[in-house]
Coordinates of N, CA and C in Angstrom, one line a residue:
M1 N 106.0 107.1 75.4 CA 106.7 108.4 75.2 C 107.9 108.4 76.0
M2 N 109.1 108.6 75.2 CA 110.4 108.5 75.7 C 110.5 110.0 76.6
S3 N 111.1 109.8 77.8 CA 111.4 111.0 78.5 C 112.5 111.6 78.0
A4 N 112.6 113.1 78.3 CA 113.7 113.9 77.8 C 115.1 113.4 78.6
P5 N 116.2 113.3 78.1 CA 117.4 112.9 78.7 C 117.7 114.0 79.9
Q6 N 118.2 113.4 80.9 CA 118.7 114.4 82.0 C 119.7 115.4 81.6
D7 N 119.7 116.4 82.1 CA 120.7 117.4 81.7 C 121.9 116.9 82.5
P8 N 123.1 116.7 81.8 CA 124.3 116.3 82.5 C 124.9 117.4 83.4
A9 N 124.5 118.6 83.2 CA 125.0 119.6 84.3 C 124.2 119.5 85.5
V10 N 123.4 118.7 85.7 CA 122.6 118.7 86.9 C 123.2 117.4 87.8
P11 N 123.7 117.9 89.0 CA 124.3 116.7 89.7 C 123.3 115.6 90.3
R12 N 123.8 114.3 90.1 CA 122.9 113.3 90.4 C 122.2 113.4 91.8
R13 N 123.0 113.9 92.7 CA 122.4 114.0 94.0 C 121.3 115.1 94.1
V14 N 121.5 116.1 93.2 CA 120.3 117.2 93.3 C 119.0 116.4 92.6
T15 N 119.2 115.6 91.8 CA 118.0 115.0 91.1 C 117.5 114.0 91.9
M16 N 118.2 113.4 92.8 CA 117.8 112.4 93.7 C 117.0 113.1 94.9
G17 N 117.5 114.1 95.3 CA 117.0 115.0 96.4 C 115.8 115.6 95.9
A18 N 115.5 116.1 94.6 CA 114.3 116.7 94.3 C 113.1 115.5 94.1
G19 N 113.5 114.3 93.7 CA 112.7 113.1 93.5 C 112.1 113.0 95.1
L20 N 113.0 112.8 95.9 CA 112.7 112.2 97.2 C 111.9 113.4 98.1
A21 N 112.3 114.6 97.8 CA 111.7 115.8 98.5 C 110.2 115.7 98.1
A22 N 109.9 115.5 96.9 CA 108.6 115.5 96.3 C 107.6 114.6 97.0
L23 N 108.3 113.5 97.8 CA 107.6 112.5 98.6 C 107.2 113.2 99.8
A24 N 107.5 114.2 100.2 CA 107.3 114.8 101.6 C 105.8 115.0 101.7
A25 N 105.2 115.4 100.8 CA 103.7 115.5 100.7 C 102.8 114.2 100.6
A26 N 103.5 113.1 100.6 CA 102.8 111.9 100.3 C 101.8 111.4 101.5
P27 N 102.1 111.7 102.8 CA 101.1 111.3 103.6 C 99.8 112.0 103.5
A28 N 99.7 113.3 103.1 CA 98.3 113.7 102.9 C 97.6 113.0 101.6
K29 N 98.5 112.7 100.6 CA 98.0 111.9 99.5 C 97.5 110.7 99.9
A30 N 98.1 110.2 101.0 CA 97.7 108.8 101.6 C 96.5 108.7 102.0
A31 N 96.4 109.8 103.0 CA 95.1 110.2 103.7 C 93.7 110.2 102.7
G32 N 94.0 110.9 101.5 CA 93.1 111.2 100.6 C 92.6 109.8 99.8
E33 N 93.8 109.0 99.6 CA 93.5 107.7 99.1 C 92.7 106.8 99.9
A34 N 93.0 106.9 101.3 CA 92.2 106.0 102.3 C 90.8 106.5 102.3
Q35 N 90.5 107.7 102.3 CA 89.1 108.1 102.2 C 88.4 107.8 101.1
A36 N 89.2 107.7 100.0 CA 88.5 107.3 98.6 C 88.3 106.0 98.5
G37 N 88.8 105.2 99.5 CA 88.6 103.6 99.5 C 89.8 103.0 98.6
R38 N 90.7 103.7 98.3 CA 91.9 102.9 97.7 C 92.9 102.5 98.7
A39 N 93.0 101.1 98.7 CA 93.9 100.5 99.6 C 95.3 100.8 99.4
G40 N 96.2 100.9 100.5 CA 97.6 101.1 100.3 C 98.2 99.7 100.7
H41 N 99.6 99.8 100.6 CA 100.4 98.5 101.0 C 101.6 99.1 101.3
V42 N 102.0 99.0 102.8 CA 103.2 99.4 103.5 C 104.2 98.3 103.4
V43 N 105.3 98.5 103.3 CA 106.5 97.7 103.2 C 107.7 98.2 104.2
L44 N 108.0 97.3 105.3 CA 108.9 97.6 106.3 C 110.2 97.0 105.9
L45 N 111.3 97.9 105.8 CA 112.7 97.6 105.4 C 113.7 97.9 106.4
G46 N 114.8 97.0 106.5 CA 115.9 97.3 107.5 C 116.1 96.1 108.3
D47 N 116.4 96.2 109.6 CA 116.7 95.2 110.6 C 115.7 94.8 111.5
S48 N 116.1 94.3 112.7 CA 115.2 93.7 113.7 C 114.4 94.7 114.4
I49 N 114.8 95.9 114.4 CA 114.0 96.9 115.0 C 112.3 96.6 114.5
L50 N 112.4 96.4 113.1 CA 111.1 96.1 112.4 C 110.9 94.5 112.3
D51 N 111.8 93.7 112.4 CA 111.6 92.4 112.1 C 112.0 91.6 113.6
N52 N 111.2 92.0 114.6 CA 111.4 91.5 116.0 C 110.8 90.4 116.4
G53 N 110.1 89.5 115.5 CA 109.5 88.3 115.8 C 110.3 87.3 116.8
A54 N 111.6 87.4 116.6 CA 112.4 86.2 117.5 C 112.6 86.6 118.9
Y55 N 112.1 87.9 119.1 CA 112.5 88.4 120.6 C 111.2 88.7 121.5
V56 N 110.0 88.4 121.0 CA 108.8 88.8 121.6 C 108.1 87.5 122.4
A57 N 108.8 86.5 122.3 CA 108.4 85.3 123.1 C 107.0 84.9 122.7
G58 N 106.8 84.7 121.3 CA 105.5 84.4 121.0 C 104.3 85.5 120.9
G59 N 104.6 86.7 121.4 CA 103.8 87.8 121.5 C 103.7 88.4 120.0
P60 N 102.9 89.3 119.7 CA 103.0 90.0 118.7 C 104.1 90.9 118.0
D61 N 104.7 90.8 116.9 CA 105.7 91.6 116.5 C 105.3 92.8 116.0
V62 N 106.3 93.7 115.4 CA 105.7 95.1 114.9 C 104.8 94.9 113.8
I63 N 105.0 94.0 112.7 CA 104.1 93.7 111.6 C 102.9 93.4 111.9
A64 N 102.8 92.5 113.0 CA 101.4 92.0 113.5 C 100.6 93.1 114.1
Q65 N 101.4 94.0 114.9 CA 100.7 95.1 115.5 C 100.4 96.1 114.7
L66 N 101.1 96.3 113.5 CA 100.7 97.4 112.4 C 99.6 97.1 111.8
R67 N 99.2 95.8 111.3 CA 98.1 95.5 110.4 C 96.7 96.2 111.1
P68 N 96.4 95.8 112.1 CA 95.1 96.4 112.6 C 94.9 97.7 112.9
L69 N 96.0 98.5 112.6 CA 96.1 99.9 112.8 C 95.8 100.6 111.4
L70 N 96.0 99.7 110.3 CA 95.8 100.4 109.1 C 94.3 100.4 108.5
P71 N 94.0 101.3 107.7 CA 92.6 101.5 107.2 C 92.2 100.1 106.6
Q72 N 90.9 99.9 106.5 CA 90.3 98.6 106.1 C 90.9 98.4 104.6
G73 N 91.3 97.2 104.3 CA 91.7 96.9 103.0 C 93.2 97.1 102.8
W74 N 94.0 97.8 103.6 CA 95.3 97.9 103.5 C 96.1 96.7 103.9
Q75 N 97.3 96.6 103.3 CA 98.1 95.6 103.6 C 99.6 96.1 104.3
A76 N 100.2 95.2 105.0 CA 101.6 95.5 105.3 C 102.4 94.3 105.1
G77 N 103.6 94.5 104.5 CA 104.6 93.5 104.3 C 105.9 93.8 105.0
L78 N 106.6 92.6 105.4 CA 107.9 92.7 106.1 C 109.0 92.3 105.3
A79 N 109.8 93.1 104.8 CA 110.9 92.7 104.0 C 112.3 93.0 104.9
A80 N 112.0 93.6 105.9 CA 113.2 93.8 107.0 C 113.8 92.3 107.4
R81 N 114.9 92.4 107.7 CA 115.5 91.1 108.2 C 116.4 91.3 109.4
D82 N 116.3 90.5 110.5 CA 117.0 90.4 111.7 C 118.6 90.5 111.3
G83 N 119.4 91.4 111.6 CA 120.8 91.2 111.3 C 121.2 91.9 110.0
A84 N 120.3 92.6 109.4 CA 120.7 93.3 108.1 C 121.3 94.6 108.3
V85 N 122.1 95.0 107.4 CA 122.8 96.3 107.5 C 122.2 97.1 106.3
V86 N 122.7 98.4 106.4 CA 122.1 99.4 105.5 C 122.3 98.9 104.2
S87 N 123.5 98.4 103.7 CA 123.7 97.8 102.4 C 122.6 96.8 101.9
G88 N 122.2 96.1 102.8 CA 121.3 95.1 102.6 C 119.8 95.5 102.1
V89 N 119.5 96.8 102.4 CA 118.3 97.3 101.9 C 117.9 97.1 100.5
A90 N 118.8 97.3 99.8 CA 118.7 97.3 98.3 C 118.1 95.9 97.9
R91 N 118.8 94.7 98.6 CA 118.1 93.4 98.2 C 116.8 93.2 98.9
Q92 N 116.7 93.7 100.1 CA 115.2 93.7 100.5 C 114.2 94.3 99.5
L93 N 114.7 95.4 98.8 CA 113.6 96.2 97.9 C 113.3 95.3 96.7
E94 N 114.4 94.5 96.3 CA 114.0 93.5 95.2 C 112.9 92.6 95.4
Q95 N 112.6 92.2 96.8 CA 111.7 91.4 97.3 C 110.4 92.1 97.5
A96 N 110.4 93.3 97.6 CA 109.2 94.0 98.1 C 108.1 94.0 96.7
P97 N 106.9 93.8 97.1 CA 106.0 93.7 96.0 C 105.7 94.8 95.1
G98 N 105.4 94.7 94.0 CA 105.1 95.8 93.1 C 104.0 96.7 93.4
A99 N 103.1 96.1 94.2 CA 101.9 96.9 94.7 C 102.2 97.7 96.0
A100 N 103.4 97.7 96.3 CA 103.7 98.6 97.5 C 103.4 100.1 97.2
T101 N 102.9 100.7 98.2 CA 102.7 102.2 98.0 C 103.4 102.9 99.2
H102 N 103.9 102.5 100.2 CA 104.7 103.2 101.0 C 105.8 102.2 101.7
L103 N 106.9 102.9 102.0 CA 108.2 102.4 102.6 C 108.5 102.9 103.8
V104 N 109.0 102.2 104.8 CA 109.6 102.5 106.1 C 111.0 101.8 106.2
V105 N 111.9 102.7 106.4 CA 113.1 102.1 106.6 C 113.7 102.3 107.9
S106 N 114.2 101.2 108.7 CA 114.8 101.4 110.1 C 116.2 100.5 109.8
A107 N 117.2 101.2 109.6 CA 118.4 100.6 109.3 C 119.6 101.3 109.7
G108 N 120.9 100.7 110.4 CA 121.9 101.3 110.8 C 122.5 100.9 111.9
G109 N 121.7 100.2 112.9 CA 121.9 99.6 114.2 C 123.0 98.7 114.1
N110 N 122.8 97.7 113.0 CA 123.9 96.7 113.0 C 125.2 97.2 112.4
D111 N 125.1 98.2 111.5 CA 126.4 98.8 110.8 C 127.2 99.5 112.3
A112 N 126.5 100.1 113.1 CA 127.1 100.6 114.4 C 127.6 99.5 115.2
L113 N 126.9 98.2 115.3 CA 127.4 97.3 116.0 C 128.8 96.8 115.6
R114 N 128.8 96.8 114.1 CA 130.2 96.2 113.5 C 131.4 97.2 113.8
Q115 N 131.0 98.4 114.5 CA 132.3 99.3 114.5 C 132.4 99.4 116.2
E116 N 131.7 98.5 116.8 CA 131.8 98.5 118.3 C 133.2 98.5 118.8
G117 N 134.3 97.7 118.2 CA 135.5 97.7 118.5 C 136.3 99.0 118.4
L118 N 135.9 99.8 117.7 CA 136.6 101.1 117.5 C 136.5 101.8 118.8
L119 N 135.5 101.7 119.6 CA 135.5 102.4 120.9 C 136.6 101.9 122.0
A120 N 137.1 100.7 121.7 CA 138.0 100.1 122.7 C 139.6 100.3 122.0
Q121 N 139.7 101.0 120.9 CA 140.9 101.3 120.4 C 141.7 102.2 121.1
P122 N 143.0 102.2 121.5 CA 143.8 103.2 122.0 C 144.0 104.2 121.0
A123 N 144.2 105.5 121.6 CA 144.5 106.8 120.7 C 145.4 107.6 121.4
R124 N 146.3 108.2 120.8 CA 147.3 109.1 121.3 C 146.7 110.5 121.8
S125 N 145.5 110.9 121.2 CA 145.1 112.1 121.7 C 143.5 112.0 121.3
V126 N 142.9 113.0 121.9 CA 141.4 112.9 121.6 C 141.2 113.3 120.2
A127 N 142.1 114.2 119.7 CA 141.9 114.6 118.2 C 142.1 113.2 117.3
E128 N 143.0 112.4 117.6 CA 143.1 111.2 116.9 C 141.9 110.4 117.1
A129 N 141.2 110.3 118.2 CA 140.1 109.3 118.2 C 139.0 110.2 117.6
V130 N 138.8 111.3 117.7 CA 137.7 112.1 117.0 C 137.7 111.8 115.4
Q131 N 139.0 112.0 115.0 CA 139.2 111.7 113.6 C 138.8 110.3 113.1
R132 N 139.1 109.3 113.9 CA 138.6 107.9 113.5 C 137.0 107.8 113.5
L133 N 136.5 108.5 114.5 CA 135.1 108.6 114.6 C 134.5 109.4 113.4
A134 N 135.1 110.3 112.8 CA 134.6 111.0 111.7 C 134.8 110.3 110.6
E135 N 135.8 109.5 110.4 CA 135.8 108.5 109.3 C 134.8 107.6 109.1
M136 N 134.6 107.0 110.3 CA 133.6 105.9 110.6 C 132.3 106.4 110.0
Q137 N 131.7 107.8 110.5 CA 130.6 108.4 110.3 C 130.5 108.7 108.9
Q138 N 131.6 109.1 108.1 CA 131.7 109.4 106.7 C 131.2 108.1 105.8
A139 N 132.0 107.0 106.2 CA 131.7 105.7 105.6 C 130.2 105.4 105.7
F140 N 129.6 105.5 106.9 CA 128.2 105.2 107.0 C 127.3 106.1 106.3
R141 N 127.8 107.5 106.1 CA 127.0 108.4 105.3 C 127.0 108.1 103.9
Q142 N 128.0 107.5 103.3 CA 128.1 107.1 101.9 C 127.2 105.9 101.7
D143 N 127.3 105.1 102.6 CA 126.5 103.7 102.6 C 124.9 104.1 102.6
Y144 N 124.6 104.9 103.6 CA 123.1 105.4 103.7 C 122.7 106.1 102.4
R145 N 123.5 107.0 101.8 CA 123.0 107.7 100.9 C 122.9 106.7 99.6
M146 N 123.8 105.9 99.5 CA 123.4 104.8 98.5 C 122.3 104.0 98.6
M147 N 122.0 103.6 99.8 CA 120.6 102.9 100.1 C 119.6 103.9 99.8
L148 N 119.5 105.2 100.1 CA 118.4 105.9 99.7 C 118.3 106.2 98.2
Q149 N 119.4 106.0 97.5 CA 119.1 106.2 96.0 C 118.5 104.8 95.6
A150 N 118.8 103.7 96.1 CA 117.8 102.5 95.8 C 116.4 102.7 96.2
V151 N 116.1 103.3 97.4 CA 114.6 103.4 97.8 C 114.1 104.3 97.0
S152 N 114.8 105.4 96.5 CA 114.1 106.5 95.7 C 113.8 106.1 94.3
A153 N 114.5 105.1 94.0 CA 114.1 104.5 92.6 C 112.7 103.7 92.4
R154 N 112.0 103.5 93.5 CA 110.8 103.0 93.6 C 109.8 104.1 93.5
R155 N 110.2 105.3 93.8 CA 109.4 106.5 93.8 C 108.0 106.3 94.5
L156 N 108.3 105.9 95.8 CA 107.1 105.9 96.8 C 107.3 106.8 98.1
P157 N 106.2 107.0 98.7 CA 106.5 107.7 100.0 C 107.3 106.9 100.8
V158 N 108.3 107.7 101.5 CA 109.3 107.0 102.5 C 109.4 107.8 103.8
A159 N 109.6 107.0 104.9 CA 109.9 107.5 106.1 C 111.0 106.8 106.5
L160 N 111.9 107.5 107.5 CA 113.2 107.0 107.7 C 113.0 107.0 109.3
C161 N 113.5 105.9 110.0 CA 113.7 105.7 111.4 C 115.2 106.1 112.0
T162 N 115.1 106.7 113.2 CA 116.5 106.8 113.7 C 116.7 105.4 114.5
I163 N 117.9 105.3 115.2 CA 118.2 104.2 115.9 C 118.2 104.6 117.3
Y164 N 117.3 103.7 118.1 CA 117.0 104.0 119.4 C 118.2 103.8 120.5
D165 N 118.1 104.5 121.5 CA 119.1 104.3 122.4 C 119.0 102.8 123.2
P166 N 120.1 102.0 123.3 CA 119.9 100.6 123.8 C 119.9 100.8 125.3
R167 N 119.5 99.6 125.9 CA 119.3 99.7 127.3 C 120.2 98.7 128.2
F168 N 121.7 98.9 127.8 CA 122.6 98.1 128.5 C 122.3 98.2 130.0
P169 N 122.5 97.2 130.8 CA 122.5 97.3 132.3 C 123.5 98.2 132.7
D170 N 124.8 98.0 132.1 CA 126.1 98.9 132.7 C 125.9 100.1 132.0
Q171 N 125.9 100.9 133.0 CA 125.7 102.6 132.6 C 126.8 103.0 131.6
Q172 N 128.1 102.6 132.0 CA 129.1 103.1 131.2 C 129.0 102.5 129.8
Q173 N 128.7 101.3 129.6 CA 128.3 100.7 128.2 C 127.1 101.5 127.4
R174 N 126.1 101.7 128.4 CA 125.2 102.5 127.7 C 125.5 103.9 127.3
N175 N 126.3 104.6 128.1 CA 126.6 105.9 127.7 C 127.6 105.9 126.4
L176 N 128.4 104.9 126.5 CA 129.3 104.8 125.0 C 128.4 104.4 124.1
A177 N 127.5 103.5 124.1 CA 126.5 103.1 122.8 C 125.8 104.5 122.5
V178 N 125.2 105.2 123.4 CA 124.5 106.2 123.0 C 125.2 107.3 122.3
T179 N 126.4 107.5 122.8 CA 127.4 108.5 122.2 C 127.7 108.2 120.9
G180 N 128.1 106.9 120.8 CA 128.5 106.4 119.3 C 127.4 106.5 118.4
L181 N 126.2 106.0 118.8 CA 125.1 106.0 118.0 C 124.7 107.4 117.5
A182 N 125.1 108.5 118.3 CA 124.7 109.8 117.9 C 125.3 110.2 116.5
L183 N 126.3 109.7 116.2 CA 127.1 109.9 115.0 C 126.2 109.2 113.9
F184 N 125.6 108.0 114.0 CA 124.9 107.4 113.0 C 123.6 108.1 112.8
N185 N 123.0 108.6 114.0 CA 121.7 109.1 113.9 C 121.7 110.5 113.4
D186 N 123.0 111.1 113.5 CA 123.1 112.3 112.9 C 123.1 112.3 111.4
V187 N 123.7 111.2 110.9 CA 123.4 111.1 109.4 C 122.0 110.9 108.9
I188 N 121.3 109.9 109.5 CA 120.0 109.7 109.4 C 119.1 110.9 109.4
I189 N 119.3 111.8 110.5 CA 118.5 113.0 110.6 C 118.7 113.7 109.4
R190 N 120.0 114.0 109.2 CA 120.4 115.2 108.2 C 120.0 114.7 106.8
E191 N 120.0 113.3 106.6 CA 119.3 112.8 105.3 C 117.8 113.1 105.0
A192 N 117.2 112.8 106.2 CA 115.7 112.9 106.3 C 115.4 114.5 106.0
F193 N 116.1 115.3 106.8 CA 115.7 116.8 106.6 C 116.2 117.3 105.2
R194 N 117.3 117.0 104.7 CA 117.9 117.3 103.4 C 117.0 117.0 102.4
L195 N 116.4 115.8 102.5 CA 115.5 115.4 101.4 C 113.8 115.4 101.7
G196 N 113.7 116.2 102.8 CA 112.3 116.5 103.2 C 111.4 115.2 103.4
L197 N 111.9 114.3 104.1 CA 111.3 113.0 104.4 C 110.9 113.0 105.8
P198 N 109.6 112.4 106.0 CA 109.4 112.2 107.4 C 110.2 111.4 108.2
L199 N 110.5 111.7 109.5 CA 111.3 110.9 110.3 C 110.6 110.5 111.6
I200 N 110.7 109.2 111.7 CA 110.2 108.5 113.1 C 111.4 108.4 113.9
D201 N 111.4 109.3 115.2 CA 112.5 109.2 116.0 C 112.3 108.0 117.1
L202 N 112.8 106.9 116.8 CA 112.8 105.9 117.8 C 113.3 106.0 119.2
R203 N 114.3 107.0 119.2 CA 114.9 107.3 120.6 C 113.9 108.0 121.5
L204 N 112.9 108.6 121.0 CA 112.0 109.1 122.0 C 110.7 108.5 121.9
I205 N 110.6 107.5 121.1 CA 109.4 106.7 121.1 C 109.4 105.4 121.9
C206 N 110.6 105.0 121.8 CA 111.1 103.7 122.8 C 111.9 104.4 123.8
D207 N 111.3 104.9 124.9 CA 112.0 105.6 125.9 C 111.8 105.0 127.3
Q208 N 111.3 103.8 127.4 CA 111.1 103.1 128.5 C 111.8 101.9 128.6
D209 N 112.2 101.3 129.7 CA 112.9 99.9 129.8 C 111.9 98.8 129.2
G210 N 110.5 99.1 129.4 CA 109.7 98.0 129.0 C 109.6 97.9 127.6
D211 N 110.1 98.9 126.9 CA 110.0 99.0 125.4 C 111.0 98.0 124.8
F212 N 111.8 97.3 125.6 CA 112.9 96.4 125.1 C 112.9 95.0 125.5
A213 N 113.0 94.0 124.8 CA 113.0 92.7 125.1 C 114.3 92.1 125.7
N214 N 115.4 92.9 125.1 CA 116.7 92.8 125.6 C 117.4 94.1 125.4
P215 N 118.6 94.4 125.6 CA 119.2 95.6 125.3 C 119.0 96.4 124.1
I216 N 119.0 95.6 122.9 CA 118.9 96.2 121.7 C 117.9 95.7 120.7
E217 N 116.7 95.0 121.3 CA 115.6 94.4 120.3 C 114.3 95.1 121.0
P218 N 113.3 95.5 120.3 CA 112.0 95.9 120.8 C 111.1 94.8 121.4
S219 N 110.5 95.1 122.5 CA 109.6 94.1 123.0 C 108.2 94.3 122.4
V220 N 107.2 93.6 122.9 CA 105.8 93.7 122.3 C 105.4 95.2 122.6
Q221 N 105.8 95.8 123.8 CA 105.4 97.1 124.1 C 105.9 98.1 123.2
G222 N 107.2 98.1 123.0 CA 108.1 99.0 122.2 C 107.6 98.6 120.7
G223 N 107.2 97.5 120.3 CA 106.8 97.2 119.0 C 105.5 98.0 118.7
R224 N 104.4 98.0 119.7 CA 103.2 98.6 119.7 C 103.5 100.1 119.3
K225 N 104.4 100.7 119.9 CA 104.7 102.1 119.8 C 105.2 102.5 118.5
I226 N 106.0 101.6 118.0 CA 106.7 101.8 116.6 C 105.6 101.5 115.6
A227 N 104.7 100.6 115.8 CA 103.6 100.2 114.7 C 102.7 101.5 114.8
A228 N 102.4 102.2 115.9 CA 101.5 103.2 116.0 C 102.2 104.4 114.9
A229 N 103.5 104.7 115.4 CA 104.1 105.8 114.6 C 104.1 105.6 113.0
I230 N 104.2 104.2 112.5 CA 104.1 103.7 111.2 C 102.9 104.1 110.7
A231 N 101.8 103.6 111.5 CA 100.5 103.9 111.0 C 100.1 105.3 110.8
R232 N 100.8 106.2 111.6 CA 100.4 107.5 111.5 C 101.1 108.2 110.1
F233 N 102.2 107.6 109.9 CA 102.9 107.9 108.5 C 102.0 107.7 107.4
V234 N 101.8 106.2 107.3 CA 101.0 105.8 106.0 C 99.8 106.2 106.0
T235 N 99.0 106.6 106.9 CA 97.6 107.1 106.7 C 97.6 108.6 106.7
G236 N 98.6 109.4 106.9 CA 98.6 110.8 106.8 C 98.2 111.6 108.2
E237 N 98.2 110.6 109.3 CA 97.6 111.3 110.5 C 98.8 112.2 110.9
P238 N 98.6 113.3 111.4 CA 99.7 114.3 111.9 C 100.6 113.5 113.0
A239 N 101.8 113.8 113.0 CA 102.5 113.3 114.0 C 102.2 114.2 115.2
P240 N 102.6 113.5 116.5 CA 102.3 114.4 117.7 C 103.1 115.6 117.6
R241 N 102.4 116.7 118.2 CA 102.9 118.1 118.3 C 102.9 118.8 116.9
G242 N 102.4 118.2 116.0 CA 102.4 118.8 114.6 C 103.7 118.8 113.9
S243 N 104.6 118.0 114.2 CA 106.0 118.1 113.7 C 106.0 116.9 112.5
T244 N 107.0 117.1 111.7 CA 107.3 116.2 110.6 C 108.2 115.0 111.4
V245 N 108.6 115.3 112.5 CA 109.3 114.3 113.3 C 108.3 113.6 114.1
D246 N 108.1 112.3 114.2 CA 107.3 111.5 114.9 C 108.0 111.1 116.3
T247 N 107.7 111.7 117.3 CA 108.3 111.2 118.6 C 107.4 110.4 119.5
G248 N 106.2 110.2 119.1 CA 105.4 109.3 119.9 C 104.8 109.9 121.1
G249 N 104.9 111.2 121.3 CA 104.7 111.9 122.6 C 103.1 112.2 122.5
P250 N 102.7 112.9 123.5 CA 101.2 113.3 123.6 C 100.9 114.3 122.7
R251 N 99.7 114.3 122.2 CA 99.4 115.4 121.2 C 99.0 116.8 122.0

């Protein structure tokens, strides 16, 4: 049966928003499927926050720590790639299996790294510097929304991750990085809330030095926390404190 053509008066972004917002209730559906014995298949998309195998010195990476946390019969696939940027998620989706039932996206950190030089550029005034940062944020917002359009085309439950605060040993470098990343995280958080998608806030989950293998990559300990948050999303277990934002804190 052919579907009715889309009303040209309805903006594309509204259509996308409605489709993704409908996925907000997906965790509860996932829990019901688990209870009914229907196995799920979660696929991780994005960068080395999820593809951290090269940084754990032979220890278990995020995907290895996630699999035992899933209900019996469930699968977990890794499409995320170390070094990937937001625009690369669409290509990762092409490699995701057709049997995928849930998607988790952690992307944006490498987009921010590409803009690191902007912080060192001279400016004639604070207003000029802020304007440059605003333009950088707007460009990222456009890329992130395009990525979400590709993700939404799969019509699956989706969770988005923020970019965690790096652990540079130099305090000034850390302060600059955290402040700059706030612009990228603002985009991710706004998009998650705008579309009604679950949000995994890695800034609050990976909140100890031991969570990092180096200043910008998760360790085995950090990966364990990330895996636990992903497992809560795909099985429909409530996030800590009953929020749609998973902070990894105590219940």
